[in-house]
């Protein structure tokens, strides 16, 4: 991948991270993490995966 392609993926992953964080914040503000723990765990998994992938692309971009 080129640096520009890595940057595009990083930016798109940041949007996923931001949206997921916003949803997690809303879950926590309304107490839904205890009402819907499976859904909350899925959101945490999405967040973790996006951060992990973003980090990998950042490192790959720096190595390029």
Short mmCIF file of C-alpha atoms in Angstrom, two decimals:
data_model
loop_
_atom_site.label_atom_id
_atom_site.label_comp_id
_atom_site.label_asym_id
_atom_site.label_seq_id
_atom_site.Cartn_x
_atom_site.Cartn_y
_atom_site.Cartn_z
CA UNK A 1 0.00 0.00 0.00
CA UNK A 2 1.09 3.55 -0.59
CA UNK A 3 1.34 6.11 2.16
CA UNK A 4 -1.80 7.80 0.83
CA UNK A 5 -3.72 4.52 0.92
CA UNK A 6 -2.61 3.86 4.48
CA UNK A 7 -3.68 7.38 5.44
CA UNK A 8 -7.09 6.88 3.86
CA UNK A 9 -7.61 3.66 5.82
CA UNK A 10 -6.40 5.36 9.01
CA UNK A 11 -8.88 8.20 8.48
CA UNK A 12 -11.76 5.82 7.81
CA UNK A 13 -10.90 3.79 10.89
CA UNK A 14 -10.82 7.01 12.92
CA UNK A 15 -14.40 7.65 11.84
CA UNK A 16 -15.38 4.17 13.05
CA UNK A 17 -13.54 4.78 16.32
CA UNK A 18 -15.25 8.13 16.85
CA UNK A 19 -18.72 6.78 16.03
CA UNK A 20 -18.25 3.73 18.23
CA UNK A 21 -16.93 5.84 21.12
CA UNK A 22 -19.97 8.08 20.81
CA UNK A 23 -22.28 5.07 20.93
CA UNK A 24 -20.40 3.63 23.92
CA UNK A 25 -20.74 6.96 25.71
CA UNK A 26 -24.49 6.96 25.04
CA UNK A 27 -24.77 3.37 26.30
CA UNK A 28 -22.96 4.29 29.51
CA UNK A 29 -24.90 7.52 30.02
CA UNK A 30 -28.21 5.65 29.89
CA UNK A 31 -27.14 2.54 31.78
CA UNK A 32 -27.63 0.34 28.75
CA UNK A 33 -24.33 -1.48 29.29
CA UNK A 34 -26.08 -3.38 32.10
CA UNK A 35 -29.35 -3.80 30.19
CA UNK A 36 -27.73 -5.00 26.97
CA UNK A 37 -24.33 -6.42 27.96
CA UNK A 38 -23.92 -8.54 24.80
CA UNK A 39 -24.43 -5.50 22.58
CA UNK A 40 -22.09 -3.45 24.76
CA UNK A 41 -19.43 -6.15 24.44
CA UNK A 42 -19.86 -6.14 20.65
CA UNK A 43 -19.31 -2.38 20.61
CA UNK A 44 -16.17 -2.80 22.70
CA UNK A 45 -14.93 -5.45 20.26
CA UNK A 46 -15.58 -3.15 17.28
CA UNK A 47 -13.74 -0.33 19.05
CA UNK A 48 -10.78 -2.56 19.94
CA UNK A 49 -10.54 -3.99 16.42
CA UNK A 50 -10.62 -0.55 14.82
CA UNK A 51 -7.91 0.78 17.14
CA UNK A 52 -5.75 -2.31 16.53
CA UNK A 53 -6.12 -2.05 12.76
CA UNK A 54 -5.47 1.70 12.81
CA UNK A 55 -2.28 1.12 14.78
CA UNK A 56 -1.13 -1.52 12.30
CA UNK A 57 -1.69 0.82 9.36
CA UNK A 58 0.09 3.64 11.15
CA UNK A 59 3.11 1.45 11.80
CA UNK A 60 3.08 0.17 8.21
CA UNK A 61 2.89 3.73 6.92
CA UNK A 62 5.85 4.77 9.07
CA UNK A 63 7.88 1.83 7.77
CA UNK A 64 7.15 2.74 4.14
#
